[in-house]
């Protein structure tokens, strides 16, 4: 080891330091104020603890607690402190894994009793004591044999299993200790527990060890964690707001849908208002697709298993599929719509002049989701996708991908969402040649570049048959939801021997683009409900107006107005009950109806209505024709 090493600082300046200098000492000299918020460092691009030694030349940069990487490190340290607090508070607890996650952290525990909300309060109180004591996080590298012996003595069989499952060439593992509490971890961690301040334990959920339902069920304690108390308070505020907006609760209160165990988990039953909301969305979809040159197609719900074997779904997606027997022949209930669309393409000879062909289907699919992941409309077993498959020549890919991206942008604008973009690359479990994957990935990347769109790369998260672009919309609470996607596929056209006659008179292979714009209609509806807290824009509201009569003598004019509005295409209901006016208005407001049309003596005498908006604003008495014009004007851009 050299006596002096060269350190390159973030500003490019170079310094000489003694070999073995601690990372934190160098960073502390850069900016004393900023160093208080530095949780770790990047050394030659790798993550280092501030307490690690530098033994060779290195480029070094600090990681701030509020940065994405810094928050991940901070939250992971919080999970270690939580594990310590749990084991010190409750005897007989075994620990497994405790990573950082978006907005917080969790740790999975084996414990004979069930953790209660009161237990979480005790754990959190002990965590705050550990944080206040400002114990240092100390790293120690040991042989895997030594680590196994250590955790065996402690009875931590989950840690032993993790170590034994490491690749054979891994000879050492790292252990972290704070206040005498030892945990297996690759790190890095914050310098000391004193940096852990802004956290809150949230809830307990069940979780199978390593996510395998054949393994033991553990208890997972979730916590929220941030760099500052202000950020944590804002997050907790958003969580409370999310509870108010929960689409499952609003679905019941607004009479939109139900999920009934008598029917089966993950199966949605839409009530009249929910079905109408869905129909409005689907009608908009059909109109917009026809405007963009798509052809409507409809495929069957079941297809012979031989087709699913040819496509690769049987080998790569079978665990998510349902199967049935008909006349001693096995059929797969479709989890995707692409196979029928390929059979439409194959139904006759295609020329290059025919391409691109764009097949669109609001196709209902079934997927065998595990019970534990089902969640209202967001994760179901039967859902409908706005699914399309575009078959085109390779040289048409760029234009088609860009057009889809533009369509997504238009749709998100119509429904009022911002969004982010990810490019997902080849997963381990995939089909197709390296060349085809490279061509497909390059086509997606090139289209994004040509459209001037910024994106993140999500390595290894593509579909098994091709890479994809994912569009993640952001709702009113800043949450992200996966909806639109574009997948580029050279493999399925090969497997189904799709071709077209080129300008040269020879057969050529088309490329297939799989894409959705809104994604699963059920999930999109769930996101819409929470985004708008059930108060849908006028054009989407299942009921746009409710007629509210003051007394029974006003019902005849109310009935006449209802007919005029229905004839004008306005979705209207009448509340002609013998109830007080204030009660009926409040009930309509609770149903988040955009307009309440009050009909009393003055309105009946003048042939008018008095619109009242759901926010309480009165528009005064106006002619029925004027109200119809008002509704049409507000909905015009969506028609």
XYZ file of C-alpha atoms in Angstrom:
639
model
C 0.000 0.000 0.000
C 1.371 3.406 -0.977
C 2.033 5.950 1.779
C 0.105 8.654 -0.105
C -3.045 8.345 -2.170
C -4.555 10.835 -4.621
C -8.113 11.930 -3.867
C -10.201 13.643 -6.540
C -12.857 15.861 -4.984
C -16.327 16.613 -6.438
C -15.097 19.899 -7.953
C -12.261 18.092 -9.740
C -9.600 19.309 -7.358
C -6.962 16.710 -6.421
C -5.396 16.255 -2.980
C -2.862 13.906 -1.445
C -3.782 12.124 1.767
C -2.173 9.376 3.836
C -3.276 5.911 2.848
C -5.867 4.664 5.326
C -7.566 8.031 5.725
C -11.217 7.721 6.744
C -13.759 8.789 4.102
C -15.601 11.061 6.505
C -12.474 13.029 7.412
C -11.958 14.119 3.824
C -15.613 15.096 3.300
C -15.768 16.983 6.591
C -13.152 19.375 5.272
C -15.203 20.325 2.210
C -18.087 22.161 3.840
C -18.697 21.896 7.550
C -22.418 22.765 7.255
C -23.139 20.326 4.448
C -21.177 17.552 6.117
C -23.802 17.443 8.893
C -26.250 16.045 6.331
C -23.829 13.639 4.616
C -24.820 10.024 5.264
C -22.312 8.167 3.068
C -20.088 8.657 0.022
C -19.446 7.433 -3.476
C -15.861 6.249 -3.905
C -15.003 5.528 -7.537
C -18.747 5.135 -8.075
C -19.260 2.598 -5.259
C -21.131 3.295 -2.039
C -18.948 3.634 1.070
C -19.602 4.260 4.758
C -18.089 7.456 6.079
C -16.069 5.329 8.492
C -14.409 3.182 5.819
C -10.711 3.587 5.029
C -9.303 4.698 1.690
C -6.332 2.579 0.625
C -5.885 3.683 -2.990
C -6.419 6.596 -5.362
C -10.093 7.529 -5.509
C -12.665 9.970 -6.801
C -14.982 10.805 -3.927
C -18.305 12.607 -3.568
C -20.684 13.018 -0.609
C -24.210 11.597 -0.489
C -26.698 13.985 1.073
C -29.406 12.606 3.346
C -32.174 14.153 1.246
C -30.949 12.717 -2.074
C -32.555 9.510 -3.416
C -29.476 7.450 -2.551
C -29.132 9.204 0.779
C -32.748 8.550 1.705
C -32.344 4.868 0.822
C -29.318 4.597 3.134
C -31.057 6.544 5.903
C -34.177 4.379 5.692
C -32.144 1.182 5.687
C -30.424 2.347 8.865
C -33.873 3.003 10.340
C -34.835 -0.610 9.626
C -31.750 -1.811 11.571
C -32.678 0.371 14.525
C -36.236 -0.967 14.353
C -34.944 -4.557 14.394
C -32.885 -3.770 17.489
C -35.880 -2.140 19.185
C -38.161 -5.087 18.389
C -35.764 -7.705 19.739
C -35.054 -5.699 22.861
C -38.768 -5.118 23.517
C -40.137 -8.584 22.730
C -38.445 -11.844 23.700
C -38.209 -14.655 21.169
C -38.332 -12.539 18.014
C -36.254 -13.679 15.025
C -35.276 -11.249 12.271
C -35.087 -11.879 8.528
C -34.645 -8.952 6.098
C -35.237 -5.199 6.414
C -34.718 -3.084 3.285
C -35.492 0.510 2.471
C -38.456 1.108 0.187
C -40.043 4.127 -1.414
C -41.033 6.553 1.359
C -39.755 4.312 4.153
C -38.616 0.898 5.287
C -39.791 -2.436 6.680
C -38.445 -5.450 8.525
C -39.866 -8.992 8.565
C -40.034 -10.788 11.904
C -40.915 -14.244 13.146
C -42.824 -13.898 16.400
C -45.328 -16.182 18.106
C -47.651 -13.314 19.051
C -49.292 -10.789 16.732
C -47.891 -7.267 16.877
C -50.576 -4.749 17.872
C -50.796 -0.966 17.351
C -49.804 -0.594 21.013
C -46.719 -2.734 20.308
C -45.739 -0.387 17.480
C -45.878 2.533 19.918
C -43.496 0.686 22.270
C -41.134 -0.156 19.399
C -41.129 3.427 18.135
C -40.422 4.762 21.621
C -37.418 2.458 21.959
C -36.208 3.497 18.485
C -36.236 7.131 19.592
C -34.166 6.249 22.632
C -31.607 4.479 20.428
C -31.553 7.454 18.034
C -31.088 9.954 20.858
C -28.119 7.971 22.228
C -26.284 8.553 18.926
C -24.640 5.122 18.762
C -22.161 4.727 15.885
C -22.810 2.199 13.109
C -19.663 0.085 12.948
C -18.821 -2.200 10.034
C -16.822 -5.405 10.324
C -15.946 -7.811 7.490
C -15.787 -11.471 8.552
C -15.562 -14.851 6.834
C -18.877 -16.421 5.910
C -18.043 -19.335 8.236
C -17.616 -16.943 11.169
C -20.878 -15.185 10.310
C -22.768 -18.485 10.095
C -21.431 -19.528 13.497
C -22.382 -16.160 14.997
C -25.985 -16.231 13.780
C -26.432 -19.918 14.586
C -25.532 -19.150 18.196
C -28.070 -16.324 18.182
C -30.739 -18.638 16.746
C -31.130 -16.430 13.665
C -31.835 -19.158 11.122
C -32.997 -16.689 8.459
C -29.623 -14.936 8.489
C -27.867 -18.327 8.268
C -29.961 -19.224 5.226
C -29.127 -15.920 3.536
C -25.406 -16.459 4.063
C -25.500 -20.074 2.888
C -27.307 -19.011 -0.286
C -24.569 -16.576 -1.305
C -22.490 -17.561 -4.365
C -19.680 -19.983 -3.552
C -16.979 -17.440 -4.461
C -18.172 -14.993 -1.767
C -15.677 -15.535 1.054
C -16.499 -12.639 3.370
C -19.630 -10.832 4.496
C -20.106 -7.546 6.312
C -21.729 -7.115 9.714
C -22.978 -3.858 11.195
C -23.203 -3.132 14.904
C -24.930 -0.333 16.790
C -25.142 -0.376 20.602
C -24.018 -4.008 20.583
C -26.784 -5.080 18.188
C -25.333 -7.049 15.242
C -26.985 -7.495 11.848
C -25.938 -8.924 8.498
C -25.803 -6.202 5.850
C -23.775 -5.097 2.848
C -24.265 -1.438 3.817
C -23.566 1.370 3.756
C -25.222 2.950 6.792
C -25.396 6.411 8.285
C -22.491 7.268 10.632
C -24.598 7.017 13.792
C -28.124 6.541 15.046
C -28.328 10.244 15.857
C -29.080 10.958 12.182
C -32.272 8.923 12.481
C -34.929 11.377 13.583
C -37.830 11.724 11.156
C -39.610 8.356 11.199
C -42.996 6.877 12.068
C -44.100 3.233 12.332
C -47.271 2.718 10.316
C -48.694 -0.782 10.302
C -48.126 -4.545 10.352
C -48.824 -6.947 7.475
C -48.220 -10.608 6.768
C -45.384 -11.577 4.420
C -44.102 -14.983 3.394
C -40.384 -15.550 3.867
C -38.759 -14.662 0.548
C -42.189 -14.012 -0.943
C -42.893 -17.751 -1.328
C -46.285 -18.887 -0.051
C -44.772 -22.316 0.689
C -42.587 -20.673 3.338
C -43.448 -19.477 6.820
C -45.642 -16.422 7.225
C -43.759 -13.598 8.942
C -44.902 -10.237 10.297
C -43.782 -7.176 8.367
C -43.621 -3.878 10.209
C -43.712 -0.861 7.902
C -42.340 2.569 8.724
C -42.094 5.924 6.987
C -38.758 7.722 7.067
C -37.378 11.018 5.743
C -34.416 13.311 6.128
C -36.433 16.058 7.834
C -39.465 16.218 10.107
C -41.141 18.575 7.626
C -40.895 15.968 4.843
C -42.235 13.271 7.171
C -45.149 15.457 8.267
C -46.074 16.132 4.650
C -45.927 12.414 3.869
C -48.149 11.575 6.834
C -50.578 14.274 5.725
C -50.745 12.689 2.289
C -51.338 9.274 3.855
C -54.301 10.666 5.793
C -55.603 12.270 2.618
C -55.182 8.927 0.825
C -57.403 7.258 3.428
C -60.129 9.797 2.680
C -59.719 9.141 -1.044
C -59.549 5.336 -0.797
C -61.379 4.127 -3.894
C -62.761 1.098 -2.061
C -64.550 3.310 0.464
C -65.674 5.804 -2.186
C -66.793 2.934 -4.398
C -69.273 1.939 -1.695
C -70.324 5.473 -0.750
C -70.854 6.558 -4.361
C -72.463 3.221 -5.264
C -69.969 2.517 -8.061
C -68.911 -1.098 -7.519
C -68.508 -3.928 -5.051
C -66.029 -6.688 -4.328
C -67.931 -9.599 -2.856
C -66.421 -12.789 -1.438
C -69.557 -14.635 -2.525
C -68.532 -13.911 -6.111
C -64.832 -14.506 -5.454
C -61.803 -12.391 -4.539
C -60.431 -10.067 -7.188
C -63.676 -10.023 -9.205
C -65.377 -6.650 -9.581
C -69.136 -6.188 -9.780
C -69.965 -2.779 -11.248
C -73.147 -1.067 -10.115
C -75.080 1.176 -12.549
C -73.046 4.329 -11.851
C -69.735 2.459 -11.987
C -70.729 0.696 -15.184
C -71.712 4.043 -16.704
C -68.378 5.616 -15.699
C -66.577 2.691 -17.301
C -68.712 2.981 -20.446
C -67.915 6.711 -20.756
C -64.198 5.910 -20.620
C -64.482 3.037 -23.078
C -66.580 5.062 -25.540
C -63.927 7.792 -25.444
C -61.288 5.149 -26.128
C -63.081 3.721 -29.161
C -63.591 7.158 -30.669
C -59.950 8.160 -30.164
C -58.612 4.912 -31.598
C -60.790 5.128 -34.690
C -59.518 8.703 -35.232
C -55.954 7.326 -35.240
C -56.465 4.596 -37.798
C -56.999 1.591 -35.532
C -59.281 -1.297 -36.490
C -61.582 -2.744 -33.830
C -61.312 -6.501 -33.263
C -62.694 -8.911 -30.655
C -61.149 -12.233 -29.666
C -62.493 -15.168 -27.625
C -61.919 -15.633 -23.889
C -60.383 -19.089 -24.288
C -57.888 -20.467 -26.800
C -56.412 -23.934 -27.200
C -53.384 -24.550 -25.022
C -51.276 -25.329 -28.117
C -51.440 -21.644 -29.044
C -50.229 -20.624 -25.589
C -47.370 -23.079 -25.897
C -46.390 -21.676 -29.282
C -46.454 -18.110 -27.975
C -44.278 -18.941 -24.961
C -46.923 -18.015 -22.418
C -47.277 -21.628 -21.276
C -43.582 -21.847 -20.411
C -43.086 -18.329 -19.115
C -46.480 -17.213 -17.783
C -48.345 -20.410 -16.898
C -48.482 -19.729 -13.137
C -50.571 -16.604 -13.857
C -53.060 -18.372 -16.143
C -56.306 -20.293 -15.679
C -57.075 -23.406 -17.711
C -60.221 -25.325 -18.542
C -61.210 -28.514 -20.399
C -63.623 -28.621 -23.342
C -64.242 -31.918 -25.179
C -61.081 -33.385 -23.612
C -59.081 -30.488 -25.051
C -57.215 -28.111 -22.729
C -57.857 -24.392 -23.229
C -56.120 -21.426 -21.669
C -58.286 -18.550 -20.446
C -56.536 -15.566 -21.961
C -54.315 -13.407 -19.737
C -53.485 -11.240 -22.777
C -55.155 -10.378 -26.077
C -52.237 -10.686 -28.488
C -52.819 -14.229 -29.803
C -56.206 -13.504 -31.358
C -54.806 -10.384 -33.000
C -52.055 -12.413 -34.628
C -54.644 -14.851 -35.959
C -56.521 -11.914 -37.486
C -53.288 -10.865 -39.214
C -52.714 -14.422 -40.493
C -56.220 -14.707 -41.910
C -55.023 -13.542 -45.327
C -51.921 -12.590 -47.270
C -50.555 -9.158 -46.309
C -48.654 -6.715 -48.479
C -46.237 -4.010 -47.416
C -48.903 -1.618 -48.689
C -51.235 -2.863 -45.913
C -48.850 -1.978 -43.151
C -49.003 -0.786 -40.500
C -52.075 -2.649 -39.247
C -53.369 -1.489 -35.893
C -55.748 -3.872 -34.095
C -57.567 -2.493 -31.026
C -59.631 -4.421 -28.510
C -61.113 -3.556 -25.155
C -60.270 -7.092 -24.184
C -61.196 -8.729 -20.892
C -58.439 -10.960 -19.504
C -57.967 -13.177 -16.448
C -54.799 -13.539 -14.401
C -54.193 -15.730 -11.378
C -53.051 -13.132 -8.872
C -52.243 -14.279 -5.351
C -54.865 -13.358 -2.783
C -52.383 -11.349 -0.742
C -51.721 -8.857 -3.567
C -55.357 -8.207 -4.516
C -56.329 -4.609 -3.780
C -59.678 -3.113 -4.731
C -59.709 -2.101 -8.400
C -55.925 -1.710 -8.455
C -55.112 -5.437 -8.492
C -57.830 -7.840 -9.638
C -58.128 -11.219 -11.328
C -60.448 -10.163 -14.159
C -59.886 -6.856 -15.905
C -60.253 -5.162 -19.274
C -57.311 -3.628 -21.124
C -57.392 -1.034 -23.881
C -55.138 -3.393 -25.769
C -53.748 -2.857 -29.248
C -51.197 -4.625 -31.399
C -49.522 -2.874 -34.271
C -47.894 -4.963 -36.970
C -45.515 -2.990 -39.113
C -42.305 -3.071 -41.113
C -39.097 -2.490 -39.127
C -38.606 0.857 -40.839
C -42.044 1.970 -39.575
C -41.240 1.301 -35.916
C -39.990 4.762 -35.061
C -43.061 6.516 -36.455
C -45.472 4.103 -34.751
C -43.778 4.260 -31.343
C -43.685 8.046 -31.464
C -47.378 8.147 -32.393
C -48.253 5.932 -29.420
C -46.221 8.137 -27.092
C -48.096 11.166 -28.433
C -51.412 9.343 -27.886
C -50.423 8.623 -24.263
C -49.516 12.283 -23.725
C -52.861 13.392 -25.161
C -54.792 10.930 -22.996
C -52.996 11.935 -19.826
C -53.789 15.570 -20.593
C -57.463 14.808 -21.133
C -57.734 12.963 -17.817
C -55.570 15.489 -15.987
C -52.430 13.521 -15.141
C -48.718 14.237 -15.260
C -46.507 11.238 -15.967
C -42.973 9.882 -16.019
C -41.350 7.479 -18.476
C -39.223 4.350 -17.956
C -37.455 2.110 -20.470
C -37.375 -1.501 -19.231
C -34.778 -3.866 -20.652
C -34.397 -7.629 -21.074
C -35.243 -9.800 -18.020
C -33.505 -13.064 -17.153
C -36.603 -15.110 -18.005
C -37.009 -14.179 -21.672
C -37.282 -15.555 -25.188
C -35.747 -14.392 -28.470
C -32.279 -13.705 -29.821
C -29.813 -11.127 -28.536
C -29.966 -9.394 -31.918
C -33.741 -9.017 -31.823
C -33.640 -7.692 -28.278
C -31.025 -5.136 -29.223
C -33.041 -4.032 -32.264
C -36.217 -3.724 -30.190
C -34.524 -1.822 -27.370
C -32.817 0.537 -29.799
C -36.131 1.229 -31.534
C -37.802 2.224 -28.257
C -34.846 4.307 -27.120
C -34.620 6.073 -30.490
C -38.313 6.963 -30.522
C -38.122 8.448 -27.044
C -35.108 10.496 -28.085
C -36.803 11.708 -31.263
C -39.854 12.754 -29.241
C -37.581 14.659 -26.860
C -38.800 12.667 -23.872
C -36.702 12.197 -20.735
C -36.775 8.707 -19.227
C -35.204 6.414 -16.655
C -33.797 2.974 -17.510
C -35.281 0.074 -15.526
C -32.792 -2.746 -16.084
C -34.176 -6.262 -16.465
C -37.874 -5.381 -16.081
C -39.045 -5.914 -19.668
C -41.694 -8.433 -20.730
C -40.433 -11.948 -21.415
C -40.863 -11.379 -25.150
C -39.545 -7.828 -25.519
C -38.399 -4.532 -23.946
C -40.957 -1.896 -23.083
C -41.629 1.751 -22.356
C -43.721 2.334 -19.233
C -45.633 5.534 -18.574
C -46.269 6.131 -14.880
C -48.936 8.700 -14.180
C -48.848 10.821 -11.035
C -52.034 11.479 -9.107
C -53.095 14.369 -6.873
C -51.199 12.826 -3.931
C -47.955 12.526 -5.940
C -48.250 8.733 -6.126
C -47.146 6.939 -9.285
C -49.261 4.351 -11.104
C -48.267 2.120 -13.971
C -50.806 2.463 -16.783
C -49.629 2.960 -20.369
C -46.944 0.749 -21.886
C -45.347 0.072 -25.282
C -43.649 -3.294 -25.861
C -41.563 -4.036 -28.937
C -41.675 -7.685 -30.000
C -39.721 -9.440 -32.755
C -40.307 -12.891 -31.233
C -44.040 -13.619 -31.464
C -44.246 -12.766 -35.198
C -41.454 -15.325 -35.653
C -43.194 -17.968 -33.552
C -46.468 -17.522 -35.410
C -44.780 -17.248 -38.802
C -46.303 -13.865 -39.614
C -45.116 -12.298 -42.853
C -45.919 -9.780 -45.531
C -45.028 -9.512 -49.199
C -42.452 -6.771 -49.594
C -41.903 -4.378 -52.487
C -39.378 -6.917 -53.808
C -42.056 -9.631 -54.019
C -40.418 -11.654 -51.226
C -41.766 -12.619 -47.807
C -40.638 -10.489 -44.860
C -41.268 -10.649 -41.124
C -43.293 -7.830 -39.505
C -42.564 -6.425 -36.059
C -45.274 -6.331 -33.400
C -45.877 -3.503 -30.938
C -48.000 -4.373 -27.908
C -49.433 -1.283 -26.258
C -52.052 0.064 -23.872
C -52.921 3.711 -23.283
C -54.866 3.705 -20.013
C -53.942 0.121 -19.186
C -56.374 -1.945 -17.134
C -59.655 -0.017 -17.128
C -60.404 -1.175 -13.580
C -57.093 0.104 -12.248
C -57.424 3.360 -14.171
C -60.884 3.857 -12.674
C -59.443 3.266 -9.200
C -56.746 5.859 -9.838
C -59.347 8.307 -11.200
C -61.549 7.884 -8.137
C -58.654 8.628 -5.766
C -57.194 11.395 -7.922
C -60.497 13.293 -7.935
C -61.628 12.034 -4.496
C -64.788 10.844 -6.281
C -65.621 14.340 -7.550
C -65.222 13.554 -11.234
C -65.000 16.222 -13.931
C -68.355 17.015 -15.468
C -67.698 15.032 -18.646
C -66.870 11.872 -16.663
C -69.501 12.090 -13.916
C -71.997 9.224 -14.137
C -74.636 11.667 -12.935
C -74.032 15.199 -14.184
C -77.055 16.812 -12.565
C -79.762 15.971 -10.044
C -83.132 17.693 -10.053
C -84.161 18.738 -6.558
C -87.785 19.733 -6.060
C -88.891 21.872 -3.112
C -92.357 20.303 -2.755
C -94.511 17.711 -4.498
C -96.288 20.365 -6.579
C -92.995 21.042 -8.416
C -92.607 17.444 -9.616
C -94.433 17.926 -12.987
C -91.958 20.630 -14.054
C -89.142 18.474 -12.663
C -90.242 15.552 -14.811
C -90.421 17.784 -17.889
C -86.929 19.156 -17.234
C -85.565 15.635 -16.789
C -86.916 14.643 -20.196
C -85.412 17.744 -21.844
C -82.011 17.036 -20.301
C -82.070 13.336 -21.193
C -83.004 14.215 -24.774
C -79.989 16.571 -24.815
C -77.678 13.744 -23.742
C -77.169 14.988 -20.193
C -76.978 12.338 -17.457
C -79.584 13.430 -14.936
C -81.482 12.016 -11.980
C -84.503 13.382 -10.154
C -84.831 13.626 -6.386
C -88.566 14.142 -6.000
C -88.819 12.731 -2.491
C -90.863 14.395 0.194
C -87.773 15.550 2.103
C -86.450 18.945 3.109
C -84.590 20.813 0.378
C -81.427 21.215 2.471
C -81.319 17.479 3.172
C -81.616 16.622 -0.536
C -78.925 19.138 -1.522
C -76.517 17.820 1.111
C -77.114 14.271 -0.061
C -76.400 15.252 -3.669
C -73.221 16.993 -2.514
C -72.180 13.846 -0.634
C -72.657 11.971 -3.918
C -70.336 14.606 -5.462
C -72.833 15.438 -8.212
C -71.524 18.382 -10.308
C -74.870 20.233 -10.471
C -78.011 20.341 -8.328
C -80.920 21.941 -10.150
C -83.349 23.427 -7.644
C -86.980 23.617 -8.750
C -89.395 25.654 -6.645
C -92.289 28.053 -7.258
C -90.198 30.593 -9.155
C -88.600 27.999 -11.445
C -91.869 26.203 -12.139
C -93.603 29.495 -12.949
C -90.821 30.814 -15.212
C -89.877 27.502 -16.863
C -86.366 27.705 -15.500
C -83.964 25.896 -13.148
C -81.542 27.177 -10.486
C -78.214 25.358 -10.827
C -76.080 24.967 -7.724
C -72.542 23.602 -8.117
C -71.213 20.934 -5.765
C -68.828 23.495 -4.257
C -71.874 25.478 -3.099
C -71.812 28.229 -5.729
C -75.287 29.275 -6.973
C -75.651 30.266 -10.631
C -79.109 31.849 -10.272
C -82.193 31.012 -12.293
C -81.549 30.219 -15.956
C -83.432 28.683 -18.859
C -83.126 24.932 -19.355
C -81.599 25.607 -22.775
C -78.932 27.789 -21.181
C -78.047 25.023 -18.713
C -77.783 22.506 -21.562
C -75.460 24.884 -23.400
C -73.370 25.322 -20.229
C -72.897 21.559 -19.824
C -72.094 21.076 -23.490
C -69.537 23.875 -23.416
C -67.750 22.407 -20.392
C -67.680 18.951 -21.984
C -66.884 20.063 -25.543
C -63.139 19.341 -25.496
C -63.772 15.736 -24.442
C -66.358 14.831 -27.062
